[in-house]
CSV table of C-alpha atoms in Angstrom, one decimal:
chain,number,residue,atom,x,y,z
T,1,UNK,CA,4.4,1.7,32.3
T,2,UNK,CA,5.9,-1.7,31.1
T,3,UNK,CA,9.8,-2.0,30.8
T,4,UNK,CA,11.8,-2.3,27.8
T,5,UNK,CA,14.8,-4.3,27.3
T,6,UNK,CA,17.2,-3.1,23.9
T,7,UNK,CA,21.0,-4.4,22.9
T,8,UNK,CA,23.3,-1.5,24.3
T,9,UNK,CA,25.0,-1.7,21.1
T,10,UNK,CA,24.7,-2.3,17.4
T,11,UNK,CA,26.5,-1.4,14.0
T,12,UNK,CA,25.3,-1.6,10.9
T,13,UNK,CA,26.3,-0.8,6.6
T,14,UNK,CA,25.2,2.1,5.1
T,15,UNK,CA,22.8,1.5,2.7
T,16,UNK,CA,21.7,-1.9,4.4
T,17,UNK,CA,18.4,-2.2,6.3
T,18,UNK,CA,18.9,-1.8,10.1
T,19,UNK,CA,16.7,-4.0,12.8
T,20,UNK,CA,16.2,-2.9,16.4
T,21,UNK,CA,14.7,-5.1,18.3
T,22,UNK,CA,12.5,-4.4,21.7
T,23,UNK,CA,11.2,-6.6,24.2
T,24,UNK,CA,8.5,-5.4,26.2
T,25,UNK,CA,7.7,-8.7,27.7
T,26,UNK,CA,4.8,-7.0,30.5
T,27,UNK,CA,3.5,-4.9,28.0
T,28,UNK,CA,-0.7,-3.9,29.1
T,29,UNK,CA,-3.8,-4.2,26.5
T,30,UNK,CA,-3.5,-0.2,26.6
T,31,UNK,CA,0.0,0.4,26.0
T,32,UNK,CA,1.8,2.0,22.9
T,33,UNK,CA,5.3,1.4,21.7
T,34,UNK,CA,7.2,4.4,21.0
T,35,UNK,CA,10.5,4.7,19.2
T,36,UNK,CA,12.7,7.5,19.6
T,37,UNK,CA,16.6,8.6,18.8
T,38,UNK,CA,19.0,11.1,20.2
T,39,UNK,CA,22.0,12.2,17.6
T,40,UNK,CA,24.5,13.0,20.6
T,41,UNK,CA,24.3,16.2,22.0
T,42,UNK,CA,20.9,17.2,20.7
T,43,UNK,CA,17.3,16.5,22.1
T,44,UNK,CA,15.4,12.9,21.0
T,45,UNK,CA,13.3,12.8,18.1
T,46,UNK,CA,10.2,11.0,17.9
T,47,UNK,CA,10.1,8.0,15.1
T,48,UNK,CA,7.6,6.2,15.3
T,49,UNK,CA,4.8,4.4,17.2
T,50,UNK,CA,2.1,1.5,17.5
T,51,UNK,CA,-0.7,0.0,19.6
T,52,UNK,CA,-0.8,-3.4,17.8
T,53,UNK,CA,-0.6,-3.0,14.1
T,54,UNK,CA,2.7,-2.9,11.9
T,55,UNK,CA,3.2,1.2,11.3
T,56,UNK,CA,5.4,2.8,8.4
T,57,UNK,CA,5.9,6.4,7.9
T,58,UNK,CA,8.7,8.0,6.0
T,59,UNK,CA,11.5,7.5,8.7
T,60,UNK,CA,11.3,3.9,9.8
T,61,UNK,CA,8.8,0.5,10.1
T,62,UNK,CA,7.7,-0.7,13.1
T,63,UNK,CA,6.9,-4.1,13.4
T,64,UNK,CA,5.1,-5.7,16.8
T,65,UNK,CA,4.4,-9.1,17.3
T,66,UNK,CA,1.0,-10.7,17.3
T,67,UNK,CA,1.3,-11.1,21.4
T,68,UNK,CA,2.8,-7.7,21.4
T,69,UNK,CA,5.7,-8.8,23.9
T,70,UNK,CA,8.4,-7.6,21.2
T,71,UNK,CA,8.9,-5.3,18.6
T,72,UNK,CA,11.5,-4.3,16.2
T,73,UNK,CA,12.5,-1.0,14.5
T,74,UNK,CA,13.5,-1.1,10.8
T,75,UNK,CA,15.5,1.7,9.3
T,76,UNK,CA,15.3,0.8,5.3
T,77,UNK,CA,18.1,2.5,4.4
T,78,UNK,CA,20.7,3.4,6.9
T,79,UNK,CA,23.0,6.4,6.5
T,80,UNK,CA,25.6,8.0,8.4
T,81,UNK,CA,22.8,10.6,9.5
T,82,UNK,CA,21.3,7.5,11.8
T,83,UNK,CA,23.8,7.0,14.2
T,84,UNK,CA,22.7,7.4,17.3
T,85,UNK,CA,20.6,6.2,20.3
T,86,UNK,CA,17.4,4.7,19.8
T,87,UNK,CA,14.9,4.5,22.6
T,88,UNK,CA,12.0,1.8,22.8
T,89,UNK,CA,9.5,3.2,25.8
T,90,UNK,CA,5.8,1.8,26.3
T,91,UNK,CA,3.6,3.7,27.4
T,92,UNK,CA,-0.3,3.9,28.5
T,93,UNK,CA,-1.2,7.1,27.1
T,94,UNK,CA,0.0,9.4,24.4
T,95,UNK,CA,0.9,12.6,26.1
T,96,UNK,CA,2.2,11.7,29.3
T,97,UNK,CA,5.9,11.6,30.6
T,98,UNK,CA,8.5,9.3,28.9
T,99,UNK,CA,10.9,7.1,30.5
T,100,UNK,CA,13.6,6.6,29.4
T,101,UNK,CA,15.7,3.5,29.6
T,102,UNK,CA,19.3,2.9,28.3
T,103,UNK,CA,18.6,2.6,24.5
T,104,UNK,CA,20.5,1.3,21.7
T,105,UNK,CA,23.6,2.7,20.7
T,106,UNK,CA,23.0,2.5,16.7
T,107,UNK,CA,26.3,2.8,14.7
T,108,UNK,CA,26.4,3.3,10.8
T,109,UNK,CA,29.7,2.6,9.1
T,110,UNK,CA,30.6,3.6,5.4
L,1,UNK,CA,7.1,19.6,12.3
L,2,UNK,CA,6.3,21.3,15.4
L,3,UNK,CA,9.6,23.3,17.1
L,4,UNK,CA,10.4,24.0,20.5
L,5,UNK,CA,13.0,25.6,21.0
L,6,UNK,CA,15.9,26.5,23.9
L,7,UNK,CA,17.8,29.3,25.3
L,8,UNK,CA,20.7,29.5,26.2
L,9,UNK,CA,21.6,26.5,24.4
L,10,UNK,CA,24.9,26.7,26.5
L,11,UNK,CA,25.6,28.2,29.8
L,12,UNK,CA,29.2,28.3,32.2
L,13,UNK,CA,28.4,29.6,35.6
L,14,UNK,CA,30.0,30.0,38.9
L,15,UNK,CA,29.0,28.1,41.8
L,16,UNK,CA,26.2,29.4,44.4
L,17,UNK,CA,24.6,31.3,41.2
L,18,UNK,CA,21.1,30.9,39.4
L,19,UNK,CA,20.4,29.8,36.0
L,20,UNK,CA,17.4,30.2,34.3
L,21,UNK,CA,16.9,28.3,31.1
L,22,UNK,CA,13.9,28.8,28.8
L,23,UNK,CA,11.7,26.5,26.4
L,24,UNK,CA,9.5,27.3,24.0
L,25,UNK,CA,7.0,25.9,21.7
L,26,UNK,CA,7.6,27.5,18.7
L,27,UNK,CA,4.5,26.9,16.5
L,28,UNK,CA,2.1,25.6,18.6
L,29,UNK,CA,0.7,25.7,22.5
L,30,UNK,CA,1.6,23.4,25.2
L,31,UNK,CA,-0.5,23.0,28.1
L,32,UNK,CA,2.0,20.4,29.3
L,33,UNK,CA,6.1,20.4,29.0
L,34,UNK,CA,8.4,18.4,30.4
L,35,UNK,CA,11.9,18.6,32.0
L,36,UNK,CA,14.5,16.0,31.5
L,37,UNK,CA,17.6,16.1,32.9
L,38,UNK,CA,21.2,14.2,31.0
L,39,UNK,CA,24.1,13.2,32.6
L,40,UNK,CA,27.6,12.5,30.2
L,41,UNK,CA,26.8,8.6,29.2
L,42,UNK,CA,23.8,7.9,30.5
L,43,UNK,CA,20.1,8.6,29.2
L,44,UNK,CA,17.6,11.0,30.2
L,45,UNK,CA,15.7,11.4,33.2
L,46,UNK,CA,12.6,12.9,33.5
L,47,UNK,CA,12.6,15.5,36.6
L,48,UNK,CA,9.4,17.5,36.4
L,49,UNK,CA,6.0,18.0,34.3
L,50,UNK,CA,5.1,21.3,33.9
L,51,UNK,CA,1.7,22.6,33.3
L,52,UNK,CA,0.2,26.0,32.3
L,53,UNK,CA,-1.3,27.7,34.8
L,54,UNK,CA,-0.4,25.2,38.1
L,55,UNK,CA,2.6,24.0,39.7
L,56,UNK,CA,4.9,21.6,38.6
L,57,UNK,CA,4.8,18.1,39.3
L,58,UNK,CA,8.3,16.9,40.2
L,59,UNK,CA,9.9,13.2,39.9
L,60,UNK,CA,10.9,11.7,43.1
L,61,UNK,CA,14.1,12.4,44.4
L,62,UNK,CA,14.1,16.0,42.6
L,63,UNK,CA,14.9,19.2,44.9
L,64,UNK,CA,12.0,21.6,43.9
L,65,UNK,CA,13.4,24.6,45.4
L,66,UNK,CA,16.6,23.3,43.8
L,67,UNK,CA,14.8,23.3,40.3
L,68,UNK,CA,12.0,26.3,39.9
L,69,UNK,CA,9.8,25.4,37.3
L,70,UNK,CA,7.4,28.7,36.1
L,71,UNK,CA,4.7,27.7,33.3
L,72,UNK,CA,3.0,31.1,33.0
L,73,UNK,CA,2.0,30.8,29.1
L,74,UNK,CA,0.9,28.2,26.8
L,75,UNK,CA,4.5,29.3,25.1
L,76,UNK,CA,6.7,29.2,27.4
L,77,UNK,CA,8.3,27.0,30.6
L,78,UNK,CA,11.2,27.9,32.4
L,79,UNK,CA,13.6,26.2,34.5
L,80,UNK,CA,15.4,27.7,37.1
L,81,UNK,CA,18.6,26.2,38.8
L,82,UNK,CA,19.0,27.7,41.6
L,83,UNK,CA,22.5,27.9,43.9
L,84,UNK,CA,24.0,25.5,41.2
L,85,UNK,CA,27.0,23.2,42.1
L,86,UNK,CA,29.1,21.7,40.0
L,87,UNK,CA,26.7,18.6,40.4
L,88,UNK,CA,24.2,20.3,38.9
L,89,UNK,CA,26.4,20.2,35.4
L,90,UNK,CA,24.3,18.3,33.0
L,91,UNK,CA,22.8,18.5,29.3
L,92,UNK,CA,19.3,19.3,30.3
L,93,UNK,CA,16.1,18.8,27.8
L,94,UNK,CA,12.6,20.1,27.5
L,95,UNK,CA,9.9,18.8,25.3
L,96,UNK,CA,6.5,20.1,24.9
L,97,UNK,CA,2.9,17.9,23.9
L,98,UNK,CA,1.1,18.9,20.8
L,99,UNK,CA,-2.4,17.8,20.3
L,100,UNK,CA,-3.1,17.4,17.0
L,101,UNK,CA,-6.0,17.9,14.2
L,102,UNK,CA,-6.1,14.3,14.3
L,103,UNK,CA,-6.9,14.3,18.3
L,104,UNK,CA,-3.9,12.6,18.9
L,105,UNK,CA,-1.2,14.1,21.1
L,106,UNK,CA,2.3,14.3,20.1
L,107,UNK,CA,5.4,15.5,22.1
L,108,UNK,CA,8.3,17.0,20.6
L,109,UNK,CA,11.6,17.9,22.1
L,110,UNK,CA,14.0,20.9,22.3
L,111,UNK,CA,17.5,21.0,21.2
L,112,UNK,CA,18.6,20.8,24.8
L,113,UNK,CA,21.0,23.1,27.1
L,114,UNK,CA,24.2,22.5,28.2
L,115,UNK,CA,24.9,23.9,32.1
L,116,UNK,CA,28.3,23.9,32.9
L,117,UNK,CA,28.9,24.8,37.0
L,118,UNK,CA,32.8,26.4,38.3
């Protein structure tokens, strides 16, 4: 599977739109991008994901580039709730094993 | 959502003992789970896939008589840790794979449990 590279760190306003972004330079034809978080000291939670296409569902946008070596992660409206660390993997198939890499540290100030 | 679910979610044990901790997928069957292993600081690594029915696949560098992985229902995985050491202290996290109406597969994760080795 194709490595990710993520800022270790961001912060961000409550209430303003937050932007992750993810390069997966290597990234295959067949690969997905997934986006997870972990709230510290609980297990990750899936967010989102896309093959090619721009994807929004009721958590977050995901938004990959036309050569698909990047992608970013947009939380509309960030609360408190959202810090945490969010994962970019890429990944050939849709059930196998996730690796993880270091992630974004994502924090939300009042 | 689906839920999967862990027990004990914490655990303090003396050293040379077995743990066994438990996943569960709540609400649905898992042919497949996984086990991921957290360290304070750092992100998580995968150790083992385990699969209903056949032995578990383990990550390289993972003891597999260390870490006993049983399958033995579409419900349930367990994880044993066997003569723990105070290495062995970590946050560790199953996840199990849904596949969907929609044909698509989806994995979801448990709440994680927290060994603690004396």
């Amino acid at each position: 599977d194709a490595k990710t590279t993520q800022p270790t760190s961001m912060d961000c306003a409550e209430g303003r739109a937050a932007n992750l972004p993810c390069n997966h330079s290597t990234i295959s034809g067949n690969e997905y991008v997934y986006w997870y978080r972990q709230i510290h000291s609980q297990g990750p939670q899936y967010i989102i994901h896309g093959l090619k296409n721009n994807e929004t569902n009721e958590m977050a946008s995901l938004i990959i580039t036309e050569d698909r070596k990047s992608s970013t992660l947009i939380l509309p409206h960030a609360t408190l709730r959202d810090t945490a660390v969010y994962y970019c993997i890429v990944r050939a198939d849709s059930w196998g094993k996730l690796q993880f890499g270091a992630g974004t540290q994502v924090v939300v100030t009042p | 959502g689906a839920v999967v679910s862990q027990h004990p979610s914490w655990v303090i044990c003396k050293s040379g003992t077995s743990v066994k901790i438990e996943c569960r997928s709540l609400d649905f069957q898992a042919t497949t789970m996984f086990w991921y292993r957290q360290f304070p600081k750092q992100s998580l690594m995968l150790m083992a896939t385990s699969n209903e029915g056949s032995k578990a696949t383990y990550e390289q560098g993972v003891e597999k008589d260390k870490f006993l992985i049983n399958h033995a229902s579409l419900t349930l995985s367990t994880l044993t840790v066997t003569s723990a050491h105070p290495e062995d202290s970590s946050f560790y996290i199953c996840s199990a794979v849904l596949l969907t109406l929609a044909r698509t597969y989806e994995q979801y994760f448990g709440p994680g449990t927290r060994l603690t080795v004396t």
